[in-house]
Short mmCIF file of C-alpha atoms in Angstrom, two decimals:
data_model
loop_
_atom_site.label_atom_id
_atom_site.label_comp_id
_atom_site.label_asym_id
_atom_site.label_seq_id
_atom_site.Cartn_x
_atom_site.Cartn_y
_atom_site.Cartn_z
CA UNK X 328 59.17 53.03 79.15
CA UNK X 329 60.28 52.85 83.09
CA UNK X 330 58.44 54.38 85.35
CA UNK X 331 62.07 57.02 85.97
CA UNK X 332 62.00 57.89 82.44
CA UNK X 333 57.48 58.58 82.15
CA UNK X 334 57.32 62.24 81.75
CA UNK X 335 55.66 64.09 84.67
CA UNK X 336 52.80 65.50 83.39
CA UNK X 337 51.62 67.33 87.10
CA UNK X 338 54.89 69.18 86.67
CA UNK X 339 54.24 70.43 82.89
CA UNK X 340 50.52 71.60 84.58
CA UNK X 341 51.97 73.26 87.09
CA UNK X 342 54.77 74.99 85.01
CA UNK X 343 52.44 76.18 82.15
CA UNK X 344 49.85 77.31 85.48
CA UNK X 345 53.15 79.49 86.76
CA UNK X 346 53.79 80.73 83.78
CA UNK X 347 50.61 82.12 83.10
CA UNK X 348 50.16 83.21 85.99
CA UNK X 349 53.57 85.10 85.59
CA UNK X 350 52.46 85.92 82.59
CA UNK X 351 49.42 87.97 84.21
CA UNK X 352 50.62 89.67 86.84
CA UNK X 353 53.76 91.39 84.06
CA UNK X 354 50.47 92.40 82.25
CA UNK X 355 49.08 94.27 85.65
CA UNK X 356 52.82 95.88 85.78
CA UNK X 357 52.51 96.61 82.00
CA UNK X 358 49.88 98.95 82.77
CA UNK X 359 50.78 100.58 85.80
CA UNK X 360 53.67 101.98 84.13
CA UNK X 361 51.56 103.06 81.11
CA UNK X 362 49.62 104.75 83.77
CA UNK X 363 52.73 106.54 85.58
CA UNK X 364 53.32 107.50 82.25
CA UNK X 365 50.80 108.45 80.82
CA UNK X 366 48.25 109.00 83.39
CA UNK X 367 44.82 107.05 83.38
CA UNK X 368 43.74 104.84 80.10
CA UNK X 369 41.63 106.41 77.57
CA UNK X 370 38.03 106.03 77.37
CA UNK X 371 37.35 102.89 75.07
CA UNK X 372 34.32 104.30 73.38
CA UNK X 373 35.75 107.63 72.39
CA UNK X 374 38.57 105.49 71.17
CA UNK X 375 35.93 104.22 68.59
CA UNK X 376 34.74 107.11 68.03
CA UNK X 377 38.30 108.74 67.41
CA UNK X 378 39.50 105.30 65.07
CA UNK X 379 36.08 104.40 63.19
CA UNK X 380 33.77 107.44 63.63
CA UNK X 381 30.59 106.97 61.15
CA UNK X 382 32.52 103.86 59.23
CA UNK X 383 30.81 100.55 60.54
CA UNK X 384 33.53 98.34 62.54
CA UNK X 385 34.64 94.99 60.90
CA UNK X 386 34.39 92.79 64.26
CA UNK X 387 36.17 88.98 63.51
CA UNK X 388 34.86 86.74 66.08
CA UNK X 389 36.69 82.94 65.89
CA UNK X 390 35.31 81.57 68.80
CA UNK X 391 34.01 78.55 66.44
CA UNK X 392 37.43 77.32 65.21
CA UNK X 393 36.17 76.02 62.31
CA UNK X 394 35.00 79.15 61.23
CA UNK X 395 35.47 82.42 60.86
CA UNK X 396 32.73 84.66 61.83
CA UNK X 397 32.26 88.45 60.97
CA UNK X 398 30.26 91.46 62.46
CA UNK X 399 29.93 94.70 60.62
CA UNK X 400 27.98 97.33 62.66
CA UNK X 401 28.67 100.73 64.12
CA UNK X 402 26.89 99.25 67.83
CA UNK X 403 29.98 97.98 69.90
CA UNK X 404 27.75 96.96 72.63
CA UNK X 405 25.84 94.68 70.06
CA UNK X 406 29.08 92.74 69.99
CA UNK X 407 29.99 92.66 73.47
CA UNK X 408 26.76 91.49 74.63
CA UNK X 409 26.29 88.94 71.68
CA UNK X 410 29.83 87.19 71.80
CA UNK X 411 30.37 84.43 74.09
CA UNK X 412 34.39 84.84 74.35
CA UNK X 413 35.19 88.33 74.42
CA UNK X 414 39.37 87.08 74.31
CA UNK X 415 38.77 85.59 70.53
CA UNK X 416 37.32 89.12 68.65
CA UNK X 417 39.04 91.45 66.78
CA UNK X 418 38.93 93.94 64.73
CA UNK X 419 39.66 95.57 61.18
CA UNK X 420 41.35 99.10 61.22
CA UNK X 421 39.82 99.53 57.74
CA UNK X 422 36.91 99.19 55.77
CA UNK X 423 35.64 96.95 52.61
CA UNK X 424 34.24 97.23 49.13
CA UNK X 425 32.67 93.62 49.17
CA UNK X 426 31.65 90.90 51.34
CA UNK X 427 35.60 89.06 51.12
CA UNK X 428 37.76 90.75 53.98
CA UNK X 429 40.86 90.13 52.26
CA UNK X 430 43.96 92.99 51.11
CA UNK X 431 42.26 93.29 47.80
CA UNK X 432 39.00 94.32 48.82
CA UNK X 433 39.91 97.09 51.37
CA UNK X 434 38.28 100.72 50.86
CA UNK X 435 39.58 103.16 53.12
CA UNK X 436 42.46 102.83 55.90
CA UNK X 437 41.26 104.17 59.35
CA UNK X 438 44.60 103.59 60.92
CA UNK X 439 48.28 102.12 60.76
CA UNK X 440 49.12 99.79 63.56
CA UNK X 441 52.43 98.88 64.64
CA UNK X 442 52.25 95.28 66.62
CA UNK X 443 54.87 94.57 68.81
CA UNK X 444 54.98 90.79 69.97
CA UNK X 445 56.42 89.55 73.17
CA UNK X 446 56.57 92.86 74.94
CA UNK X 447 57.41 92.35 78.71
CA UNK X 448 57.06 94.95 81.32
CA UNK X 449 60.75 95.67 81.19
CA UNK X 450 60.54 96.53 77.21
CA UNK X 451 57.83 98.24 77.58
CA UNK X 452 59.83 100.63 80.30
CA UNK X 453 62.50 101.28 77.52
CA UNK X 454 60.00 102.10 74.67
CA UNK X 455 57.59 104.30 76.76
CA UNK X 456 60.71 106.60 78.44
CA UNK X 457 63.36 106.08 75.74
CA UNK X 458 62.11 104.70 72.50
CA UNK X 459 58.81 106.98 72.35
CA UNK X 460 61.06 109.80 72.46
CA UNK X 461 63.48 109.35 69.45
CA UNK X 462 60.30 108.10 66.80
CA UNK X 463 57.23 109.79 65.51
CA UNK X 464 54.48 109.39 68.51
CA UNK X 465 51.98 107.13 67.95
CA UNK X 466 48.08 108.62 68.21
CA UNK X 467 47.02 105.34 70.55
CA UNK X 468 49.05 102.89 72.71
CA UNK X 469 47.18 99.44 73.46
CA UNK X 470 48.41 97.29 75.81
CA UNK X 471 47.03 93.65 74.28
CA UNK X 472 48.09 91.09 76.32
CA UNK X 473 51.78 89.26 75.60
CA UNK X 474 52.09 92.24 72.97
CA UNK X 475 51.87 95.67 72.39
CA UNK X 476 49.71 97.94 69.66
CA UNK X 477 50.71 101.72 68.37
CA UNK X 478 48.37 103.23 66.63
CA UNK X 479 48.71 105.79 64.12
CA UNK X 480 44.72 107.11 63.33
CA UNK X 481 44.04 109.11 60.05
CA UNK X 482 42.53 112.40 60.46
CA UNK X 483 40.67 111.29 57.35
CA UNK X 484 40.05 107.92 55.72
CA UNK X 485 42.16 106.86 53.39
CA UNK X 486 41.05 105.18 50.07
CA UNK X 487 43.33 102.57 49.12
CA UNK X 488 42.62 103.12 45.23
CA UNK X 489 44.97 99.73 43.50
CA UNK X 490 47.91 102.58 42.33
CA UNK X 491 48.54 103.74 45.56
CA UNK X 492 49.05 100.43 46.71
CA UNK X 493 53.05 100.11 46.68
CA UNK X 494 53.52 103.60 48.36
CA UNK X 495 50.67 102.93 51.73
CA UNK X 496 52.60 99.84 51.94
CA UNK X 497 56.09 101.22 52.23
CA UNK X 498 54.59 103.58 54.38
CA UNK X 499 53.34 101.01 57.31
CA UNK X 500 56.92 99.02 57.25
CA UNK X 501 58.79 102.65 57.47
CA UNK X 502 56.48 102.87 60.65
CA UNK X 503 57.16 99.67 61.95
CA UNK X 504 60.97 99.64 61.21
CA UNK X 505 60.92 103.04 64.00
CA UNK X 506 61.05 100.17 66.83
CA UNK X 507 63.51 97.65 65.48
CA UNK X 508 64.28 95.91 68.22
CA UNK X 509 67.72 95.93 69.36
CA UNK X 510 70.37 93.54 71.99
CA UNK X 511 68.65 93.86 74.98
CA UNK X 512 65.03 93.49 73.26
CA UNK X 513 63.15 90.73 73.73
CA UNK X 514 60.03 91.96 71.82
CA UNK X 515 59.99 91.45 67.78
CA UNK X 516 58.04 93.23 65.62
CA UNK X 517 54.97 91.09 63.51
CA UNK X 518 54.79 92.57 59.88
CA UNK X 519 51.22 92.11 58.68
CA UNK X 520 48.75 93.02 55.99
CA UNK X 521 47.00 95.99 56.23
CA UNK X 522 43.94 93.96 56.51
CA UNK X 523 44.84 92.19 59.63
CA UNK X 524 42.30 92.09 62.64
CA UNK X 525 43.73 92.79 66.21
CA UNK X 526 42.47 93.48 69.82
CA UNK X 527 40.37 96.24 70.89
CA UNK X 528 40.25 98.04 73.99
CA UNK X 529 36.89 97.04 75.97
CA UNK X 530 37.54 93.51 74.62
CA UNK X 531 39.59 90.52 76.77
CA UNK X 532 43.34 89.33 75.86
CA UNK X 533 44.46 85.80 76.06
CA UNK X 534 45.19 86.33 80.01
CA UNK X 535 42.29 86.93 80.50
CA UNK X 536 42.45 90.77 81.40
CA UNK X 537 40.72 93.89 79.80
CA UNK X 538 42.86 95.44 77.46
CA UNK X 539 43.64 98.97 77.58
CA UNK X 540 44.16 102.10 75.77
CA UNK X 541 46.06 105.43 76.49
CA UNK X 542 45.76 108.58 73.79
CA UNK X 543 49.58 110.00 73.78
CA UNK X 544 49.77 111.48 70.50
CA UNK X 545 47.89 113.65 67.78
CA UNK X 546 46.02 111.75 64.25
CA UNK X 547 47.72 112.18 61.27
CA UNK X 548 46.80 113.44 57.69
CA UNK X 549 48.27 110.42 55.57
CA UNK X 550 50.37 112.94 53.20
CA UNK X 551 52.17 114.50 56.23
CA UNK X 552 53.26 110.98 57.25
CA UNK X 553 54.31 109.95 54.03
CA UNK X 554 56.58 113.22 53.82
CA UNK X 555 57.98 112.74 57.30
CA UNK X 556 59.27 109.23 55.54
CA UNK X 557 60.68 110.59 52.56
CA UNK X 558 57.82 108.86 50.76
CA UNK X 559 56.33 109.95 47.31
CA UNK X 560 52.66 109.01 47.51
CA UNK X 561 51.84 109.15 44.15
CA UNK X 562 50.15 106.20 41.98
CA UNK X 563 51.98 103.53 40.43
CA UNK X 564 52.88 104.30 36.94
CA UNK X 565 50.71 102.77 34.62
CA UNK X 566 52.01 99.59 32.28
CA UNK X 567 52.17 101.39 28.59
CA UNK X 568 49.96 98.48 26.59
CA UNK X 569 51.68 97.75 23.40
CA UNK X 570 49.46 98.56 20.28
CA UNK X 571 48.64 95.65 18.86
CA UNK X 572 48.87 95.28 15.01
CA UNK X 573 45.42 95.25 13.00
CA UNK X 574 45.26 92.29 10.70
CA UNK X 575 44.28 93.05 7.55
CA UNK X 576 40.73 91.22 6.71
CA UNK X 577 40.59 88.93 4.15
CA UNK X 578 38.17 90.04 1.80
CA UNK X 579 38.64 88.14 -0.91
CA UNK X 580 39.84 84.07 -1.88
CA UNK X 581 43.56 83.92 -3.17
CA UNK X 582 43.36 82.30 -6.49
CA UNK X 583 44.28 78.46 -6.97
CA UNK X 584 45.06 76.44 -10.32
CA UNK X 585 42.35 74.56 -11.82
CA UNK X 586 44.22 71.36 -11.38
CA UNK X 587 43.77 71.82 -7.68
CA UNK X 588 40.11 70.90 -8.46
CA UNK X 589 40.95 68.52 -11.08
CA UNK X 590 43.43 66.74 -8.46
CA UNK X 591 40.82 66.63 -5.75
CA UNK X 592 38.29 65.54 -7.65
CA UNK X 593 40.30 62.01 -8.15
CA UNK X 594 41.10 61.96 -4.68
CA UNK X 595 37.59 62.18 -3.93
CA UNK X 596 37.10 58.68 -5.57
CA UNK X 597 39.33 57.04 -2.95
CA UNK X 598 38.03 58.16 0.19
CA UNK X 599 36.66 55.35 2.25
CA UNK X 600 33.30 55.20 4.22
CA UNK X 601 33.28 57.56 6.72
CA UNK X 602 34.73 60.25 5.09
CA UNK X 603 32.58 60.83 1.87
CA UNK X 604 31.20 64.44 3.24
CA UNK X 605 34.11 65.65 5.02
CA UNK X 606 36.03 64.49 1.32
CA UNK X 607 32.89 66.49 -0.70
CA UNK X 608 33.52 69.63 1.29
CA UNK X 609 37.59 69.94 0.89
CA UNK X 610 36.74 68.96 -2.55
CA UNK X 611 33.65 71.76 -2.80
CA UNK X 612 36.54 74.09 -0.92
CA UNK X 613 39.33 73.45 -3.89
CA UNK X 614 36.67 74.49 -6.65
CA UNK X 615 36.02 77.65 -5.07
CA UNK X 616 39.74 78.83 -4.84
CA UNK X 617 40.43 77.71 -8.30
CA UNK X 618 37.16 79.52 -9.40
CA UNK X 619 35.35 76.54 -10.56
CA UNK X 620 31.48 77.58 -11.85
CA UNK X 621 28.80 76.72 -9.20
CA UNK X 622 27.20 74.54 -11.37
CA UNK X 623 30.27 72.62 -12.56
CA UNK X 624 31.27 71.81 -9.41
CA UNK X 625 27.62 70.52 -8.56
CA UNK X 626 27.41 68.44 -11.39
CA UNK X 627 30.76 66.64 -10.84
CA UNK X 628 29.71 66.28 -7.73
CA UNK X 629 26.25 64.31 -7.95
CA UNK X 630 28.09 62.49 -10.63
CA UNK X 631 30.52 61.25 -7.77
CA UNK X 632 27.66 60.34 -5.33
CA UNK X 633 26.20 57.58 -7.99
CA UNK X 634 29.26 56.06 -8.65
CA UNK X 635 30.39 56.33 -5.20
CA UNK X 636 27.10 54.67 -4.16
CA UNK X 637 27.35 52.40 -7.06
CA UNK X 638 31.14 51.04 -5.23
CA UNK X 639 30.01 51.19 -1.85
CA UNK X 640 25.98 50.28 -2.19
#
Protein backbone atom coordinates (compact mmCIF):
# COMPACT_ATOMS: atom_id res chain seq x y z
CA UNK A 1 0.00 0.00 0.00
CA UNK A 2 1.48 3.65 -1.12
CA UNK A 3 1.86 6.01 1.15
CA UNK A 4 -1.34 8.23 -1.15
CA UNK A 5 -3.57 5.40 -0.72
CA UNK A 6 -2.67 4.67 3.71
CA UNK A 7 -5.81 5.77 5.29
CA UNK A 8 -5.47 8.87 7.52
CA UNK A 9 -6.18 7.82 10.72
CA UNK A 10 -5.64 11.70 12.49
CA UNK A 11 -8.53 12.60 10.21
CA UNK A 12 -10.98 9.60 11.32
CA UNK A 13 -9.89 10.99 15.19
CA UNK A 14 -10.67 14.15 14.49
CA UNK A 15 -14.01 13.45 12.61
CA UNK A 16 -15.42 10.97 15.24
CA UNK A 17 -13.97 13.99 18.04
CA UNK A 18 -16.38 16.58 15.85
CA UNK A 19 -18.94 14.51 15.77
CA UNK A 20 -19.26 13.94 19.25
CA UNK A 21 -18.73 16.90 20.07
CA UNK A 22 -21.68 17.87 17.67
CA UNK A 23 -23.28 15.32 19.03
CA UNK A 24 -23.18 17.11 22.63
CA UNK A 25 -23.85 20.36 22.16
CA UNK A 26 -27.61 19.08 19.96
CA UNK A 27 -28.07 17.32 23.40
CA UNK A 28 -27.63 20.90 25.39
CA UNK A 29 -30.23 22.29 22.58
CA UNK A 30 -32.38 19.14 23.18
CA UNK A 31 -33.04 20.34 26.51
CA UNK A 32 -33.38 23.88 26.29
CA UNK A 33 -36.29 23.42 24.20
CA UNK A 34 -37.76 20.79 26.58
CA UNK A 35 -37.30 23.55 29.01
CA UNK A 36 -39.09 26.42 26.84
CA UNK A 37 -41.55 23.91 26.70
CA UNK A 38 -42.07 22.59 29.40
CA UNK A 39 -40.49 24.70 31.94
CA UNK A 40 -37.67 23.34 34.33
CA UNK A 41 -36.90 19.31 34.49
CA UNK A 42 -38.55 17.33 37.05
CA UNK A 43 -37.05 16.40 40.22
CA UNK A 44 -35.22 12.95 39.64
CA UNK A 45 -36.05 11.49 42.99
CA UNK A 46 -39.74 12.19 42.98
CA UNK A 47 -39.52 10.69 39.56
CA UNK A 48 -38.66 7.43 41.50
CA UNK A 49 -40.86 7.89 43.74
CA UNK A 50 -43.74 8.59 41.11
CA UNK A 51 -42.35 5.29 38.67
CA UNK A 52 -41.23 2.67 41.48
CA UNK A 53 -42.72 3.91 44.79
CA UNK A 54 -42.29 0.97 47.55
CA UNK A 55 -41.25 -1.70 44.57
CA UNK A 56 -37.33 -2.15 44.83
CA UNK A 57 -35.60 -0.80 41.46
CA UNK A 58 -33.94 -3.45 39.13
CA UNK A 59 -30.56 -1.36 38.48
CA UNK A 60 -28.38 -3.29 35.35
CA UNK A 61 -24.94 -2.11 35.67
CA UNK A 62 -22.53 -3.51 32.49
CA UNK A 63 -19.64 -1.69 33.20
CA UNK A 64 -17.72 -5.24 33.23
CA UNK A 65 -18.45 -6.28 29.61
CA UNK A 66 -18.20 -9.62 30.28
CA UNK A 67 -20.84 -9.51 32.59
CA UNK A 68 -23.87 -8.44 33.44
CA UNK A 69 -24.32 -7.12 36.84
CA UNK A 70 -27.67 -6.43 38.76
CA UNK A 71 -28.79 -4.21 41.77
CA UNK A 72 -32.15 -4.60 43.35
CA UNK A 73 -32.74 -2.02 46.17
CA UNK A 74 -35.15 0.78 46.85
CA UNK A 75 -31.68 3.22 47.88
CA UNK A 76 -30.81 5.08 44.53
CA UNK A 77 -27.99 6.76 46.16
CA UNK A 78 -26.55 3.20 47.05
CA UNK A 79 -26.13 2.89 43.30
CA UNK A 80 -24.86 6.13 42.41
CA UNK A 81 -22.24 6.16 44.92
CA UNK A 82 -21.26 2.40 44.37
CA UNK A 83 -21.02 2.39 40.42
CA UNK A 84 -17.93 3.42 38.83
CA UNK A 85 -19.58 4.48 35.30
CA UNK A 86 -22.71 6.09 35.93
CA UNK A 87 -23.21 6.18 31.59
CA UNK A 88 -23.43 2.09 31.58
CA UNK A 89 -26.65 1.58 34.31
CA UNK A 90 -30.00 1.13 33.66
CA UNK A 91 -32.92 0.28 34.75
CA UNK A 92 -36.08 -2.13 34.74
CA UNK A 93 -39.57 -0.39 34.57
CA UNK A 94 -40.91 -3.59 36.17
CA UNK A 95 -40.46 -5.98 38.73
CA UNK A 96 -39.55 -9.94 39.04
CA UNK A 97 -40.81 -13.19 40.46
CA UNK A 98 -37.25 -14.88 40.49
CA UNK A 99 -33.69 -14.20 40.35
CA UNK A 100 -33.67 -14.48 35.99
CA UNK A 101 -34.58 -10.88 34.65
CA UNK A 102 -35.93 -12.16 31.57
CA UNK A 103 -39.89 -11.52 29.85
CA UNK A 104 -40.98 -14.65 31.55
CA UNK A 105 -40.23 -13.86 34.94
CA UNK A 106 -41.72 -10.29 35.17
CA UNK A 107 -44.37 -9.54 38.10
CA UNK A 108 -45.85 -6.31 37.84
CA UNK A 109 -45.38 -3.46 35.05
CA UNK A 110 -44.55 -0.02 36.65
CA UNK A 111 -44.57 1.71 33.34
CA UNK A 112 -44.74 1.59 29.38
CA UNK A 113 -41.88 3.29 27.68
CA UNK A 114 -41.84 4.44 24.26
CA UNK A 115 -37.92 4.73 23.01
CA UNK A 116 -37.31 6.85 20.30
CA UNK A 117 -33.73 6.37 18.71
CA UNK A 118 -31.80 8.98 16.87
CA UNK A 119 -33.82 11.95 18.02
CA UNK A 120 -32.04 15.27 17.03
CA UNK A 121 -32.92 18.60 18.35
CA UNK A 122 -34.89 19.40 15.23
CA UNK A 123 -37.26 16.13 15.79
CA UNK A 124 -37.55 16.71 18.95
CA UNK A 125 -39.04 20.46 18.03
CA UNK A 126 -41.75 18.66 15.85
CA UNK A 127 -42.79 16.02 18.49
CA UNK A 128 -42.83 18.39 21.55
CA UNK A 129 -45.10 21.35 19.57
CA UNK A 130 -46.79 19.15 16.95
CA UNK A 131 -46.62 15.47 17.58
CA UNK A 132 -47.41 15.72 21.51
CA UNK A 133 -50.49 17.33 20.55
CA UNK A 134 -52.29 14.84 18.17
CA UNK A 135 -51.29 11.43 20.62
CA UNK A 136 -52.16 10.44 24.11
CA UNK A 137 -49.54 12.52 26.47
CA UNK A 138 -47.03 10.69 27.89
CA UNK A 139 -46.76 10.88 32.06
CA UNK A 140 -42.66 11.48 31.73
CA UNK A 141 -40.40 12.76 28.89
CA UNK A 142 -36.57 11.72 29.25
CA UNK A 143 -34.19 13.17 27.26
CA UNK A 144 -31.37 10.09 27.11
CA UNK A 145 -28.73 11.06 25.12
CA UNK A 146 -28.85 10.28 21.01
CA UNK A 147 -32.58 9.18 21.91
CA UNK A 148 -35.59 10.01 23.47
CA UNK A 149 -37.88 8.12 26.36
CA UNK A 150 -41.93 8.66 26.93
CA UNK A 151 -43.11 7.32 29.68
CA UNK A 152 -46.45 6.16 30.40
CA UNK A 153 -46.46 5.33 34.59
CA UNK A 154 -49.31 3.08 36.02
CA UNK A 155 -51.32 4.52 38.70
CA UNK A 156 -51.10 0.97 39.99
CA UNK A 157 -48.81 -1.96 39.26
CA UNK A 158 -49.71 -4.14 36.92
CA UNK A 159 -49.38 -7.98 37.30
CA UNK A 160 -48.45 -9.52 34.19
CA UNK A 161 -50.36 -12.92 35.08
CA UNK A 162 -49.15 -15.46 31.61
CA UNK A 163 -53.06 -14.87 30.03
CA UNK A 164 -52.83 -11.38 29.88
CA UNK A 165 -49.77 -11.61 28.11
CA UNK A 166 -50.94 -11.10 24.30
CA UNK A 167 -53.24 -8.10 25.23
CA UNK A 168 -50.21 -5.82 27.56
CA UNK A 169 -48.24 -6.56 24.58
CA UNK A 170 -50.49 -5.16 21.90
CA UNK A 171 -50.97 -2.52 24.19
CA UNK A 172 -47.12 -1.14 24.31
CA UNK A 173 -46.77 -1.40 20.24
CA UNK A 174 -50.34 0.58 19.93
CA UNK A 175 -48.31 3.15 22.13
CA UNK A 176 -45.34 3.13 20.23
CA UNK A 177 -46.99 3.08 16.73
CA UNK A 178 -48.56 6.96 18.09
CA UNK A 179 -45.00 8.36 16.82
CA UNK A 180 -44.38 6.53 13.58
CA UNK A 181 -42.02 8.42 12.17
CA UNK A 182 -42.75 10.02 9.01
CA UNK A 183 -40.57 11.86 5.62
CA UNK A 184 -38.91 14.39 7.30
CA UNK A 185 -38.07 12.09 10.50
CA UNK A 186 -34.92 11.08 11.14
CA UNK A 187 -35.67 9.35 14.51
CA UNK A 188 -37.00 5.50 14.37
CA UNK A 189 -38.72 3.96 16.88
CA UNK A 190 -36.80 0.68 18.89
CA UNK A 191 -39.54 -2.01 19.65
CA UNK A 192 -38.42 -3.87 22.76
CA UNK A 193 -39.47 -6.32 25.41
CA UNK A 194 -41.20 -5.19 28.19
CA UNK A 195 -38.31 -6.27 30.21
CA UNK A 196 -35.81 -4.03 28.66
CA UNK A 197 -33.51 -1.79 30.94
CA UNK A 198 -33.03 1.94 29.87
CA UNK A 199 -31.57 5.25 31.27
CA UNK A 200 -32.63 6.99 34.28
CA UNK A 201 -32.72 10.48 35.08
CA UNK A 202 -29.84 11.30 37.76
CA UNK A 203 -27.74 8.77 35.79
CA UNK A 204 -25.06 9.82 32.72
CA UNK A 205 -25.80 9.15 28.80
CA UNK A 206 -23.20 8.08 26.39
CA UNK A 207 -22.16 11.96 25.90
CA UNK A 208 -21.41 12.17 28.80
CA UNK A 209 -24.25 14.56 30.14
CA UNK A 210 -26.91 14.11 32.97
CA UNK A 211 -29.97 12.98 31.63
CA UNK A 212 -33.12 14.65 32.29
CA UNK A 213 -36.67 14.38 33.06
CA UNK A 214 -39.79 16.69 32.61
CA UNK A 215 -43.47 15.49 34.13
CA UNK A 216 -45.99 16.70 31.17
CA UNK A 217 -48.73 14.38 31.60
CA UNK A 218 -51.04 12.51 34.20
CA UNK A 219 -50.35 8.25 35.21
CA UNK A 220 -52.62 6.02 33.83
CA UNK A 221 -54.90 3.16 35.20
CA UNK A 222 -53.86 0.28 32.67
CA UNK A 223 -57.72 -0.48 31.75
CA UNK A 224 -58.32 3.17 30.68
CA UNK A 225 -55.35 2.84 28.29
CA UNK A 226 -56.29 -0.30 26.95
CA UNK A 227 -59.89 1.22 26.14
CA UNK A 228 -58.46 4.38 24.64
CA UNK A 229 -56.79 1.59 22.09
CA UNK A 230 -59.72 -0.30 21.35
CA UNK A 231 -58.07 -3.10 23.31
CA UNK A 232 -59.95 -6.00 25.14
CA UNK A 233 -57.79 -6.81 28.14
CA UNK A 234 -59.08 -9.91 28.97
CA UNK A 235 -57.00 -13.33 29.39
CA UNK A 236 -56.12 -15.51 26.67
CA UNK A 237 -58.60 -18.19 26.17
CA UNK A 238 -57.58 -21.25 27.58
CA UNK A 239 -56.45 -24.43 25.15
CA UNK A 240 -59.60 -26.99 25.74
CA UNK A 241 -57.30 -30.33 26.65
CA UNK A 242 -58.70 -33.21 24.80
CA UNK A 243 -59.95 -36.05 27.18
CA UNK A 244 -57.87 -38.65 26.81
CA UNK A 245 -59.34 -42.22 26.48
CA UNK A 246 -58.97 -44.61 29.66
CA UNK A 247 -57.48 -47.91 28.66
CA UNK A 248 -59.14 -50.59 29.88
CA UNK A 249 -56.73 -52.68 32.44
CA UNK A 250 -55.91 -55.93 31.68
CA UNK A 251 -57.00 -57.99 34.36
CA UNK A 252 -56.79 -61.13 33.21
CA UNK A 253 -54.27 -63.45 30.51
CA UNK A 254 -56.04 -64.05 27.05
CA UNK A 255 -56.09 -67.73 26.62
CA UNK A 256 -53.45 -69.56 24.27
CA UNK A 257 -53.53 -73.26 22.78
CA UNK A 258 -51.67 -75.82 24.56
CA UNK A 259 -49.49 -76.42 21.58
CA UNK A 260 -48.10 -72.97 22.14
CA UNK A 261 -46.38 -74.66 25.15
CA UNK A 262 -45.86 -77.83 23.47
CA UNK A 263 -44.12 -75.80 20.47
CA UNK A 264 -41.92 -73.84 22.81
CA UNK A 265 -40.95 -76.41 24.73
CA UNK A 266 -38.96 -77.95 21.50
CA UNK A 267 -37.69 -74.72 20.72
CA UNK A 268 -36.29 -74.54 24.03
CA UNK A 269 -33.95 -77.52 23.12
CA UNK A 270 -32.24 -75.45 20.40
CA UNK A 271 -31.32 -72.40 22.02
CA UNK A 272 -27.62 -71.91 22.16
CA UNK A 273 -25.44 -70.76 25.18
CA UNK A 274 -26.28 -67.56 26.11
CA UNK A 275 -29.73 -67.69 25.84
CA UNK A 276 -30.87 -70.71 28.07
CA UNK A 277 -32.76 -68.24 30.74
CA UNK A 278 -34.01 -65.67 28.52
CA UNK A 279 -35.35 -69.15 26.33
CA UNK A 280 -36.77 -70.67 30.02
CA UNK A 281 -38.72 -67.50 30.65
CA UNK A 282 -40.59 -67.06 27.03
CA UNK A 283 -40.99 -70.70 27.45
CA UNK A 284 -42.32 -70.29 31.40
CA UNK A 285 -44.44 -67.18 29.64
CA UNK A 286 -46.21 -69.65 26.84
CA UNK A 287 -47.33 -72.14 29.72
CA UNK A 288 -49.01 -69.55 31.53
CA UNK A 289 -51.21 -68.25 28.58
CA UNK A 290 -52.04 -71.70 27.53
CA UNK A 291 -52.86 -72.50 31.25
CA UNK A 292 -50.26 -75.05 31.76
CA UNK A 293 -50.32 -76.42 35.73
CA UNK A 294 -47.50 -74.84 37.85
CA UNK A 295 -46.07 -77.94 38.48
CA UNK A 296 -46.11 -79.28 34.91
CA UNK A 297 -44.41 -76.61 33.65
CA UNK A 298 -41.67 -76.97 36.50
CA UNK A 299 -41.11 -80.39 35.90
CA UNK A 300 -40.59 -80.07 32.11
CA UNK A 301 -38.55 -77.60 32.91
CA UNK A 302 -35.79 -79.17 35.32
CA UNK A 303 -36.11 -82.02 32.93
CA UNK A 304 -34.70 -79.54 30.19
CA UNK A 305 -31.87 -78.20 32.45
CA UNK A 306 -30.23 -81.94 32.74
CA UNK A 307 -30.35 -82.65 29.33
CA UNK A 308 -29.46 -79.25 28.36
CA UNK A 309 -26.47 -79.54 30.73
CA UNK A 310 -25.96 -83.02 29.64
CA UNK A 311 -25.38 -81.29 25.61
CA UNK A 312 -23.62 -78.39 26.68
CA UNK A 313 -21.59 -79.73 30.04
Amino acid sequence: MTENTQPNFKSQIFSSRNHRNSAYHDNAKKDEILEQRFGECYNNFYFYEEIFGNNQIVFLDVSDEAKKHFIVTDDVFEVLQSCPDLSKVYAHYCTYLKNFKRYDTIDKILAFVVDLDNVDSNDLFLIVHSRLERILKPTFIVNSGFGLHLIYQLQEPFTLLHRFRVAVNQLKVRLENQLKPRANNRYKIDHHSLAQAFRLPGFMNKLGRWVKCWKIGPGYNIHTLAEKFHIELVPMKAKKSKKKKKRKDITYIPNAHPKLYSWALELLYGSRPGWRYTSMLATVVCGWKARIPKEQIKKDLEQYVERYNEIWP
